[in-house]
Coordinates of C-alpha atoms and ligand atoms in Angstrom, one line a residue:
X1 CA -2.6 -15.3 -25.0
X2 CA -5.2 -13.4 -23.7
X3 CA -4.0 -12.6 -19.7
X4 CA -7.0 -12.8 -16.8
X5 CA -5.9 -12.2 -13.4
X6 CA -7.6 -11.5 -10.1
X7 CA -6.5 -9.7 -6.7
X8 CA -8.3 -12.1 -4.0
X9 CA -8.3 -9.7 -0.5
X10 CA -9.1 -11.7 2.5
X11 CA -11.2 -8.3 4.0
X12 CA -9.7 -9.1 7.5
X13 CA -8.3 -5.9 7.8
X14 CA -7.2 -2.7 5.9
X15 CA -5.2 -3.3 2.6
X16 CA -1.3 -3.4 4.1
X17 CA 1.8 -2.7 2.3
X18 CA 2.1 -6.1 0.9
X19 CA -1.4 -6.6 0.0
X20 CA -0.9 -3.7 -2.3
X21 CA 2.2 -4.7 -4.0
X22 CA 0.4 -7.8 -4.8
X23 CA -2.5 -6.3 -6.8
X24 CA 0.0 -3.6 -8.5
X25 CA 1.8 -6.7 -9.7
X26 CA -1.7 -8.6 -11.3
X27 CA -2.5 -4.8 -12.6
X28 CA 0.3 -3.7 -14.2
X29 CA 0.9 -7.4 -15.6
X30 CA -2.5 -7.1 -16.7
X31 CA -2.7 -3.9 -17.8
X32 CA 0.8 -4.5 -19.9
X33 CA -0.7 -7.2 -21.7
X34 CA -4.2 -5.8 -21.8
X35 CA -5.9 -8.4 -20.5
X36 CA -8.8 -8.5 -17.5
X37 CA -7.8 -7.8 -13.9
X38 CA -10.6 -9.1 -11.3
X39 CA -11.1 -8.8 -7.7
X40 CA -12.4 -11.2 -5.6
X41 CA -13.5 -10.9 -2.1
X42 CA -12.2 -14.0 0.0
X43 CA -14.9 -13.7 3.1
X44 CA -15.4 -17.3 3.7
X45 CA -14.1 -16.8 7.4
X46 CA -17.2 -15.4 8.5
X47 CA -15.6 -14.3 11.9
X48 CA -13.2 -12.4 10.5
X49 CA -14.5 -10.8 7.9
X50 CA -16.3 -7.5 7.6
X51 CA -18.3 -5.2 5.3
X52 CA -16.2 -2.0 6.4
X53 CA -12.6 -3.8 5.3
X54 CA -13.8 -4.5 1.9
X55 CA -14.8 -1.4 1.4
X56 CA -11.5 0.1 2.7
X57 CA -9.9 -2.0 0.9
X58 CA -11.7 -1.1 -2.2
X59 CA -11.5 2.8 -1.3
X60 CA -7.6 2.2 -1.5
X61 CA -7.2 0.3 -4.8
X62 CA -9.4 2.9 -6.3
X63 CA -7.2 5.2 -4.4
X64 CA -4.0 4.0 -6.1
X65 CA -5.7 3.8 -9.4
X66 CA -5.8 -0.1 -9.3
X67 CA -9.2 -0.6 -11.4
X68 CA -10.5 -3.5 -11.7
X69 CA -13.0 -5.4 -14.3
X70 CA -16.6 -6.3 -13.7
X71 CA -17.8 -6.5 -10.3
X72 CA -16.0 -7.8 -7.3
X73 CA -16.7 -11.8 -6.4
X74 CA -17.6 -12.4 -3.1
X75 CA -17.1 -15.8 -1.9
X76 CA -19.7 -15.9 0.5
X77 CA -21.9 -15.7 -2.2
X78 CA -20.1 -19.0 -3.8
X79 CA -21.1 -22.1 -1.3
X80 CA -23.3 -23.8 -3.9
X81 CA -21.0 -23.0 -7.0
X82 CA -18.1 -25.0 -4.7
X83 CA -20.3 -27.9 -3.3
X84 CA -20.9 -28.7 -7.2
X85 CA -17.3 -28.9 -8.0
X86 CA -17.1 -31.2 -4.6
X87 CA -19.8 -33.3 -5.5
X88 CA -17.8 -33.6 -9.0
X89 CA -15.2 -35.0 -7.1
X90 CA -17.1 -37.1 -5.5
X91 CA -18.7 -38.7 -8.2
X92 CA -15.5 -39.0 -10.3
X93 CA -13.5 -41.0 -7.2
X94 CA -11.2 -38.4 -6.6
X95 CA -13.0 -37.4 -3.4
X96 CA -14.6 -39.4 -0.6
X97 CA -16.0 -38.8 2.7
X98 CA -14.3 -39.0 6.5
X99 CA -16.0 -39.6 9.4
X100 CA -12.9 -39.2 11.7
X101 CA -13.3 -36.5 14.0
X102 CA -10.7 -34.0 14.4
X103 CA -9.4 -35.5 17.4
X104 CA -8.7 -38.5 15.7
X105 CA -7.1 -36.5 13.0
X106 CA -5.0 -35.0 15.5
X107 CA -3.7 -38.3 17.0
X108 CA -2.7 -39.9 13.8
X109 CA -0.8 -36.8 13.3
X110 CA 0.6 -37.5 16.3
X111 CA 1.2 -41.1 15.9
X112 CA 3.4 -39.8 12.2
X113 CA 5.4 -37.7 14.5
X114 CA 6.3 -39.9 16.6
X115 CA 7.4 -42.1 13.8
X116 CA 9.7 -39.4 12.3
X117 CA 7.1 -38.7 9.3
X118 CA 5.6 -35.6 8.2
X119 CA 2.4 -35.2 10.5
X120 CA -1.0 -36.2 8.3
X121 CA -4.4 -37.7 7.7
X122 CA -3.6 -41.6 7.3
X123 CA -6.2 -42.0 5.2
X124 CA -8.5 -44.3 7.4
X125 CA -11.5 -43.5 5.5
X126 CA -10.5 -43.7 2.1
X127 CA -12.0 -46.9 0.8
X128 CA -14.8 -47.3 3.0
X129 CA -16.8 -46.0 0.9
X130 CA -18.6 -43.7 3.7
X131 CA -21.6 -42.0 2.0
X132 CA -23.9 -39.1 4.4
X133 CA -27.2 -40.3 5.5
X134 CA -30.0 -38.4 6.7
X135 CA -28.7 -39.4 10.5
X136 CA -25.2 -37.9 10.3
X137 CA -25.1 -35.0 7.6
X138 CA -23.0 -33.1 9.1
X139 CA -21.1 -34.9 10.5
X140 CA -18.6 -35.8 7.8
X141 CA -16.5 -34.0 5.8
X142 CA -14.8 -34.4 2.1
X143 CA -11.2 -34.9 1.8
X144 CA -9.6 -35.6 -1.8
X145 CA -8.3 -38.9 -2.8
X146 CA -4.7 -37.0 -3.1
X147 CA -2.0 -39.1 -4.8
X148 CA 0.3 -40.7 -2.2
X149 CA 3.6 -41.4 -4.4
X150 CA 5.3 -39.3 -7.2
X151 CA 5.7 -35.6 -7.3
X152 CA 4.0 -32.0 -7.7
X153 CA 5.6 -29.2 -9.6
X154 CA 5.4 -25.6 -9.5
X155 CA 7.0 -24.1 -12.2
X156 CA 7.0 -20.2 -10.7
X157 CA 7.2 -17.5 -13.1
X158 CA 9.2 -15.8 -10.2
X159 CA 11.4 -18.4 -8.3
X160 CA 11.7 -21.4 -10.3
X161 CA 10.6 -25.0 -10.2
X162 CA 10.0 -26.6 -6.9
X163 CA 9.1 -29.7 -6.8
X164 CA 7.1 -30.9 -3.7
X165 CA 6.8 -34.9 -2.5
X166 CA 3.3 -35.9 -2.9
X167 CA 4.0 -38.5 0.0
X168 CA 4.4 -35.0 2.4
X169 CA 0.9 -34.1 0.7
X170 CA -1.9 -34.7 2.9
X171 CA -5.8 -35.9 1.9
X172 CA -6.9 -32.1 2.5
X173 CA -10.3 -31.8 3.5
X174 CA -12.2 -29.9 0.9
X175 CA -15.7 -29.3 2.5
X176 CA -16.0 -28.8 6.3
X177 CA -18.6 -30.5 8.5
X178 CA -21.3 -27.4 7.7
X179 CA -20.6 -27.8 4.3
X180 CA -18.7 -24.8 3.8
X181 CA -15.4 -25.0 1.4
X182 CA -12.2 -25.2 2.8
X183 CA -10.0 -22.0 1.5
X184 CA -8.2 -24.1 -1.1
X185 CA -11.1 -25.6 -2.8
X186 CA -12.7 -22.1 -3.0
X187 CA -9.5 -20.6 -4.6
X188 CA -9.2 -23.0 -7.4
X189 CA -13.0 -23.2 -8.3
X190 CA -12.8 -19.5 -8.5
X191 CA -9.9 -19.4 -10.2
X192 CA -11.0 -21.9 -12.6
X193 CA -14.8 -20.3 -12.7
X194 CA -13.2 -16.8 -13.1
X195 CA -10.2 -18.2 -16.0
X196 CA -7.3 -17.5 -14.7
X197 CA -4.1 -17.6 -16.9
X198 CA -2.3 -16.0 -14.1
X199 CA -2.1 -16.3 -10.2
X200 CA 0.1 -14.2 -8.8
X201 CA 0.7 -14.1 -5.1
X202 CA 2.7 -13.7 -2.1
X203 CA 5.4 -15.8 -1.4
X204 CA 3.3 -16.9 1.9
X205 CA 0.9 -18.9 -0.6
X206 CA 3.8 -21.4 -1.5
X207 CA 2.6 -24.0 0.7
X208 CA -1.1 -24.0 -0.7
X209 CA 0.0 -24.2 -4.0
X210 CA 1.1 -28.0 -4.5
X211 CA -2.4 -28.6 -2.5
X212 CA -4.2 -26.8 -5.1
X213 CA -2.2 -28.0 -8.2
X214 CA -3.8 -31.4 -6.9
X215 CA -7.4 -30.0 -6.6
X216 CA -6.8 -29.2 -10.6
X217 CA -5.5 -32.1 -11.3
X218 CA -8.3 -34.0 -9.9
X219 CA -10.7 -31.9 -11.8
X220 CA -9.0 -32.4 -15.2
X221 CA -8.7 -28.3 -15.3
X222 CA -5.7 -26.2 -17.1
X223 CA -3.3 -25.2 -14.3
X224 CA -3.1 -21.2 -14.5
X225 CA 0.9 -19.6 -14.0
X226 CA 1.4 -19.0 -10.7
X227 CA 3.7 -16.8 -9.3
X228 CA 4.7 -15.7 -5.7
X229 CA 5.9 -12.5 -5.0
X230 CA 8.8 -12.9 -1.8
X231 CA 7.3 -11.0 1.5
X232 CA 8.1 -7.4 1.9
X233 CA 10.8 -7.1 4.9
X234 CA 10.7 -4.2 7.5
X235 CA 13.7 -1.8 7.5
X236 CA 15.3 -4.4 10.3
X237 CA 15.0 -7.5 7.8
X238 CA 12.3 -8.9 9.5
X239 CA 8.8 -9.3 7.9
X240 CA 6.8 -6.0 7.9
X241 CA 4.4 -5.6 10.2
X242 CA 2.4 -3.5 12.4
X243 CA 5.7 -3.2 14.9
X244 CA 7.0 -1.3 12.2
X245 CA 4.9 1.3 11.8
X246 CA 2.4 2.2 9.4
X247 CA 1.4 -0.7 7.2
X248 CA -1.9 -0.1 5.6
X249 CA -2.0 2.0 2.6
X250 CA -4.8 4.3 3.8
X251 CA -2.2 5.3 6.6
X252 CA 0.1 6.5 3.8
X253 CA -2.8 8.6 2.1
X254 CA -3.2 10.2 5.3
X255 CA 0.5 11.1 5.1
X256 CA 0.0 12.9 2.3
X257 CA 2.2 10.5 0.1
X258 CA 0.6 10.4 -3.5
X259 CA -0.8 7.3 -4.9
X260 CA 1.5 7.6 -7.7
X261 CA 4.9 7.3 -5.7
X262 CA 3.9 4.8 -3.4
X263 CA 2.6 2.7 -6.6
X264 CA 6.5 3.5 -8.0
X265 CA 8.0 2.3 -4.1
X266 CA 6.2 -0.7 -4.2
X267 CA 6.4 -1.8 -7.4
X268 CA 10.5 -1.5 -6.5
X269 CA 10.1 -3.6 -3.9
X270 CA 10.1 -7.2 -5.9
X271 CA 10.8 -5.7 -9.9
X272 CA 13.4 -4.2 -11.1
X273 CA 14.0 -2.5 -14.5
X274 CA 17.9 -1.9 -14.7
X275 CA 18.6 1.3 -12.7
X276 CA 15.7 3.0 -13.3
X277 CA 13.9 4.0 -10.3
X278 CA 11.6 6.9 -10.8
X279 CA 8.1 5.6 -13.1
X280 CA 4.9 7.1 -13.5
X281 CA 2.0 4.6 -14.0
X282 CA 1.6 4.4 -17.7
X283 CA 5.6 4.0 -17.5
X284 CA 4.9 0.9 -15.0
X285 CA 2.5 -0.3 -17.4
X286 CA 4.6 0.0 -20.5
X287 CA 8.0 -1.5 -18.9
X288 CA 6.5 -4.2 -16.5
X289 CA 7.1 -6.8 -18.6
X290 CA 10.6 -5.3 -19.6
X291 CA 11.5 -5.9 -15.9
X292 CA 12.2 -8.2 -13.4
X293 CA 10.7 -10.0 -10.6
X294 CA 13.1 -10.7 -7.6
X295 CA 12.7 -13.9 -6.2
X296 CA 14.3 -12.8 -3.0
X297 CA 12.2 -10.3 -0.6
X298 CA 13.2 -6.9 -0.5
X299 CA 12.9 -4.0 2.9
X300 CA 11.1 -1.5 2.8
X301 CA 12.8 1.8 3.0
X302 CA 10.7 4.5 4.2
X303 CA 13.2 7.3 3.1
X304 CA 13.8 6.3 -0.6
X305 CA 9.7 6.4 -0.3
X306 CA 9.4 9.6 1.0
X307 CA 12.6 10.7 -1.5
X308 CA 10.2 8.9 -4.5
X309 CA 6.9 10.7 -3.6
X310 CA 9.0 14.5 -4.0
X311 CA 10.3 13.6 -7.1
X312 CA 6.3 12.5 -7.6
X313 CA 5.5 15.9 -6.4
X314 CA 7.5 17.8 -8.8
X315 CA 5.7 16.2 -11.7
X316 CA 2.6 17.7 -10.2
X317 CA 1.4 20.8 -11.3
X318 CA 0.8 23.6 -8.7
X319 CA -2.9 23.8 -9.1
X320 CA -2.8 20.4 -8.6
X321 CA -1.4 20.1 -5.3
X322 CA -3.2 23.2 -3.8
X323 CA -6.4 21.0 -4.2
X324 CA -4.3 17.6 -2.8
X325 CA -2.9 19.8 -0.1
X326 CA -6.4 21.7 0.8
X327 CA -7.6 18.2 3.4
X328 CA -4.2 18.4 5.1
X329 CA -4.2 22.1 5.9
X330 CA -7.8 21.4 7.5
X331 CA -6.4 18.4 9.3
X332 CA -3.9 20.9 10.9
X333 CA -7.3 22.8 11.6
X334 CA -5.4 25.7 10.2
X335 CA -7.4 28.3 7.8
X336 CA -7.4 27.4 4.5
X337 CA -6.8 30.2 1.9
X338 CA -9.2 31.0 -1.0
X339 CA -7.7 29.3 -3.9
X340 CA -5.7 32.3 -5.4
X341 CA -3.9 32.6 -2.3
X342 CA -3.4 29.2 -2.1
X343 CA -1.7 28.8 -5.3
X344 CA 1.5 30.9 -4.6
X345 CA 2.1 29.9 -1.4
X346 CA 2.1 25.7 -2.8
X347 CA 4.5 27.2 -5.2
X348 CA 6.5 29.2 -2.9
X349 CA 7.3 25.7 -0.4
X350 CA 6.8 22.8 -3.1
X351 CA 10.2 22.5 -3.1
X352 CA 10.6 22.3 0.7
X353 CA 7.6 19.5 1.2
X354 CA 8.4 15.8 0.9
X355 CA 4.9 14.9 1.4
X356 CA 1.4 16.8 1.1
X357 CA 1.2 17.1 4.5
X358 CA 4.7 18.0 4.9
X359 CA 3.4 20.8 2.5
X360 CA 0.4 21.6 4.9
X361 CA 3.1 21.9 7.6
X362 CA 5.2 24.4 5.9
X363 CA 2.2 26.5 5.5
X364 CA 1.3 27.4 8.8
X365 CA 3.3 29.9 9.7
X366 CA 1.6 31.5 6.3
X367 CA -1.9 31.0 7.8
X368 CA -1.5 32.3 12.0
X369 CA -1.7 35.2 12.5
X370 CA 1.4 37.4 14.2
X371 CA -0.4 36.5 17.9
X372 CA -0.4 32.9 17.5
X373 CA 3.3 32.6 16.1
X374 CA 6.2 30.6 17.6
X375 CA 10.1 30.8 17.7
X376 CA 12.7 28.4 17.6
X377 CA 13.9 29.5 20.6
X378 CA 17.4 29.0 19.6
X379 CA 16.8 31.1 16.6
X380 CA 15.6 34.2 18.8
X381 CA 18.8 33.7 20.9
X382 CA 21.1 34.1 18.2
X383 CA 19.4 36.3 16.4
X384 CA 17.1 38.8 18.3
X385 CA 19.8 41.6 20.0
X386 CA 19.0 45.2 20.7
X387 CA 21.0 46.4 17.4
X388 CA 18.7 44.1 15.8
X389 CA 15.7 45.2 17.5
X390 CA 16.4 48.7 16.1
X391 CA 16.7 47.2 12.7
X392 CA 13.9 45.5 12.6
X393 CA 11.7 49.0 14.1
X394 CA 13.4 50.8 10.9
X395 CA 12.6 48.4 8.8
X396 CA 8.8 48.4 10.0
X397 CA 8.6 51.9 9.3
X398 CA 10.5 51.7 6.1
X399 CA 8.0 49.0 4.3
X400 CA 4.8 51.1 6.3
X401 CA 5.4 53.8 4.0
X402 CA 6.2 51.8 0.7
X403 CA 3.4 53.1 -2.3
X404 CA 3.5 49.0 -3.5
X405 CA 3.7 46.3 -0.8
X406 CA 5.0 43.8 -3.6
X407 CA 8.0 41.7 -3.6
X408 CA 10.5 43.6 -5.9
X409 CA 9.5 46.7 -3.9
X410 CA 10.3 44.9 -0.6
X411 CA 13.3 43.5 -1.9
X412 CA 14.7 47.0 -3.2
X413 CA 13.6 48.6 0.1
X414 CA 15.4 45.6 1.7
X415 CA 18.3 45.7 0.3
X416 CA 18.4 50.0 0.4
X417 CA 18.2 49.5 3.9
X418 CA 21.5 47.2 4.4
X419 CA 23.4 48.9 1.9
X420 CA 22.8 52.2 2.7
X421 CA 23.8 51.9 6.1
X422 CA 27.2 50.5 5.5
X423 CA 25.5 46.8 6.8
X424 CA 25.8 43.3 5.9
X425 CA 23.1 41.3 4.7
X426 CA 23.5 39.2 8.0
X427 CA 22.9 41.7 10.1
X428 CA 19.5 42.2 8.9
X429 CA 18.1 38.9 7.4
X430 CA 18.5 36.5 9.7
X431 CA 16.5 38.3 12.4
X432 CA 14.2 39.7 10.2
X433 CA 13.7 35.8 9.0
X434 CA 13.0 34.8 12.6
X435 CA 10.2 37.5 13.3
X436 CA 8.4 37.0 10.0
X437 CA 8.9 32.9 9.5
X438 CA 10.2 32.1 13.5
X439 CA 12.7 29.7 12.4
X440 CA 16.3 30.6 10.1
X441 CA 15.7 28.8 7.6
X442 CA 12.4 29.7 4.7
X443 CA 11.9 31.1 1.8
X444 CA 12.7 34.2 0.1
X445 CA 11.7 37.3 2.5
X446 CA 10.5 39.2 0.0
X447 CA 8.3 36.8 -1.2
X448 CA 6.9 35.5 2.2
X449 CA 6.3 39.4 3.0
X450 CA 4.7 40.4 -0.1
X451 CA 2.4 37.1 0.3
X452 CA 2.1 37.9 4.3
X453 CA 0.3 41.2 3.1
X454 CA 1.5 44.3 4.9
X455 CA -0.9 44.3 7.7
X456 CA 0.5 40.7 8.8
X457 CA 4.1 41.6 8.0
X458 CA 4.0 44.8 10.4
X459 CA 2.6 42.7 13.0
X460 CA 5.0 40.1 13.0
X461 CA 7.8 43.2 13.3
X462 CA 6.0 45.0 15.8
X463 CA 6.2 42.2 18.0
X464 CA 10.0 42.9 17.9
X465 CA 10.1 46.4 18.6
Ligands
LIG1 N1 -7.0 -14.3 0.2 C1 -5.6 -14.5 0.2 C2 -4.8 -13.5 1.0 O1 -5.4 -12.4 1.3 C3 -5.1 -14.5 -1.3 C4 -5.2 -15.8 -1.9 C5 -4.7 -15.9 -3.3 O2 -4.2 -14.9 -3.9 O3 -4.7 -17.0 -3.9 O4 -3.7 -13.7 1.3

């Protein structure tokens, strides 16, 4: 079977966390069985909807390598397209037209309440056989003839068959007083328009679904497979949101986590492929369908992402992350190094960054110069001592007058230095460390003197002295 699927944004916002795992899902399933992935803009809320969240939201699928076929729907280009399918409706009896007004909507909800029944349309104006006249247009709106006994399935190719009462099933309305589509009768003419063999979802959808099931029904059309994906829970088992941080994806570009390994996180949050945990995207793509998708909703774990996007970051080359890294050093407004300089210091702390930024970071004492450097204080305390004062001055003196200012050079001049003065290494390297890096932990000395140059690496001493 030939697999079409679509990843329908509401563009009410930035794409969050869950939006994303939703469209990796219809990508990767797509992708795995070579189908058509499309994307379809859902801006009938008018209000709500804006230019600059679709194109954020398109700016991060294209960031996460989510492509997509054709050009993206937009719904608010699809009014007539869904008043055709109305009228269809309409002229096939499985529509008609209401002339309640909401408030008498509301109290016949009410009234079903108060009865112990599930609160809906009664279905007052179902054979009156109401048509619009030229007097009261607008007026009315369409609700479907929906069947009132019997039963609705969703067979889910994630949780199983539910079965919903169709007696609980309201007559949804499916055109609005303007004549615009409600959002259920634009969903399935789009997903019929655009052939779907697949919807798949969040888990939020489940309500809408029986209600559209119906809208297919009454228009004699193939139901697609649906599928909904279970929410994705903040660390505290509650459903992510804003109140746990970061949610939208382009927050996690700007924390220098790479599309890749937040692609791999949140594909592991609703699939799961034995113990495997570390994938790359054509690895995604192969084993999707070897998976499994979770019915039950999974937290989100912002270590075991962060642990994810270094083992991401070793699989990068070095070349490659000096030009990811290049934006974060600026956004520290910290000079960025010419490129050949920039290369051994990305090699020098690739290991020590979990994330580009944390990279950036790492750099900076690399990139100040010996005025603007700062100390762990604690550091200084236990480290900086007039014996090691005077070590430090002989040292200065000792790598001013070295012919090469290059590592093995340093390191043997080092290392002369301790051993010829009946010294431990401790004496020497942890407060050499703290004048040159200004913490005790760092690289290799040599290294960070040798890339320091000499000029900086006397400076930093002489502030000792
Ligand atoms: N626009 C809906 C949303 O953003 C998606 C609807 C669907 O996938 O059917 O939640």
């Amino acid at each position: 079977m030939k697999v079409v699927t679509r990843f329908a944004p509401s563009p009410t916002g930035h794409l969050h966390l869950g939006g994303a795992r939703t469209a990796i899902f219809n990508w990767l399933f797509t992708r795995h069985h070579q189908g058509k992935f499309y994307l379809r803009i859902e801006d009938t809320d008018t209000l709500r909807s804006k230019q600059e969240y679709t194109d954020s939201i398109l700016a991060s699928m294209n960031w996460l390598g989510l492509d997509w076929d054709g050009e993206p729907v937009y719904q608010s280009e699809r009014f007539d397209l869904y008043n055709q399918y109305v009228d269809r409706l309409l002229e096939s009896g499985h529509a008609y037209w209401c002339s309640c007004s909401p408030e008498d909507v509301e109290k016949m909800r009410e009234e079903a309440r108060a009865r112990g029944e599930n609160p809906k349309y009664n279905g007052c104006c179902r054979d009156r056989g109401l048509r619009p006249s030229p007097g009261n247009p607008e007026k009315m709106v369409v609700r479907l003839r929906a069947p009132q006994t019997g039963i609705t399935v969703l067979n889910d190719m994630v949780k199983g068959e539910i079965v919903f009462n169709n007696a609980e099933l309201d007559d949804m309305v499916l055109r609005r007083p303007d004549g615009a589509p409600t959002y259920n009768m634009a969903v399935v003419v789009d997903d019929i328009e655009m052939g779907m063999t697949h919807v798949i979802r969040g888990d939020d959808h489940v309500p809408n679904t029986p209600k559209q099931i119906l809208i297919y029904q009454a228009l004699g059309a193939e139901l697609p497979i649906f599928g909904h994906v279970p929410m994705i829970l903040g660390p505290d088992k509650q459903k992510l949101s804003k109140r746990h941080g970061a949610t939208a994806v382009i927050d996690y570009e700007k924390e220098g986590l790479l599309p890749e390994a937040l692609v791999n996180y949140l594909t592991l949050l609703g699939w799961s492929h034995g113990n495997d945990e570390f994938f790359g995207l054509e690895d995604l793509v192969r084993e999707f369908a070897n998976g499994r998708l979770n019915p039950s909703p999974s937290a989100f774990d912002p270590e075991k992402l962060a642990w994810l996007n270094h083992e991401h970051m070793k699989t990068r080359s070095s070349q490659e992350l000096a030009e990811l890294v290049a934006p974060f050093i600026k956004a520290l407004e910290l000079p960025l190094p010419a490129p050949e300089k920039l290369l051994p210091l990305v090699e020098m702390l690739r290991e020590r960054a979990q994330t580009l930024k944390d990279l950036a970071a790492a750099m900076k004492f690399m990139l100040i110069d010996a005025a603007q450097m700062e100390y762990d204080q604690k550091a200084l305390e236990k480290t900086i001592t007039p014996e090691s004062r005077a070590h430090l001055a002989a040292l200065r003196s000792l790598f001013d007058g070295l012919p090469e200012f290059d590592a093995s050079g340093l390191h043997d001049a080092l290392h002369g230095y301790v051993e010829g003065n009946g010294l431990k290494f401790k004496q020497v390297g942890p407060p050499l460390r703290v004048a040159l890096v200004g913490a005790l932990a760092g690289p290799d000395l040599c290294q960070v003197m040798s890339l320091l140059g000499k000029e900086q690496t006397l400076a930093r001493l002489t502030k000792f002295q």
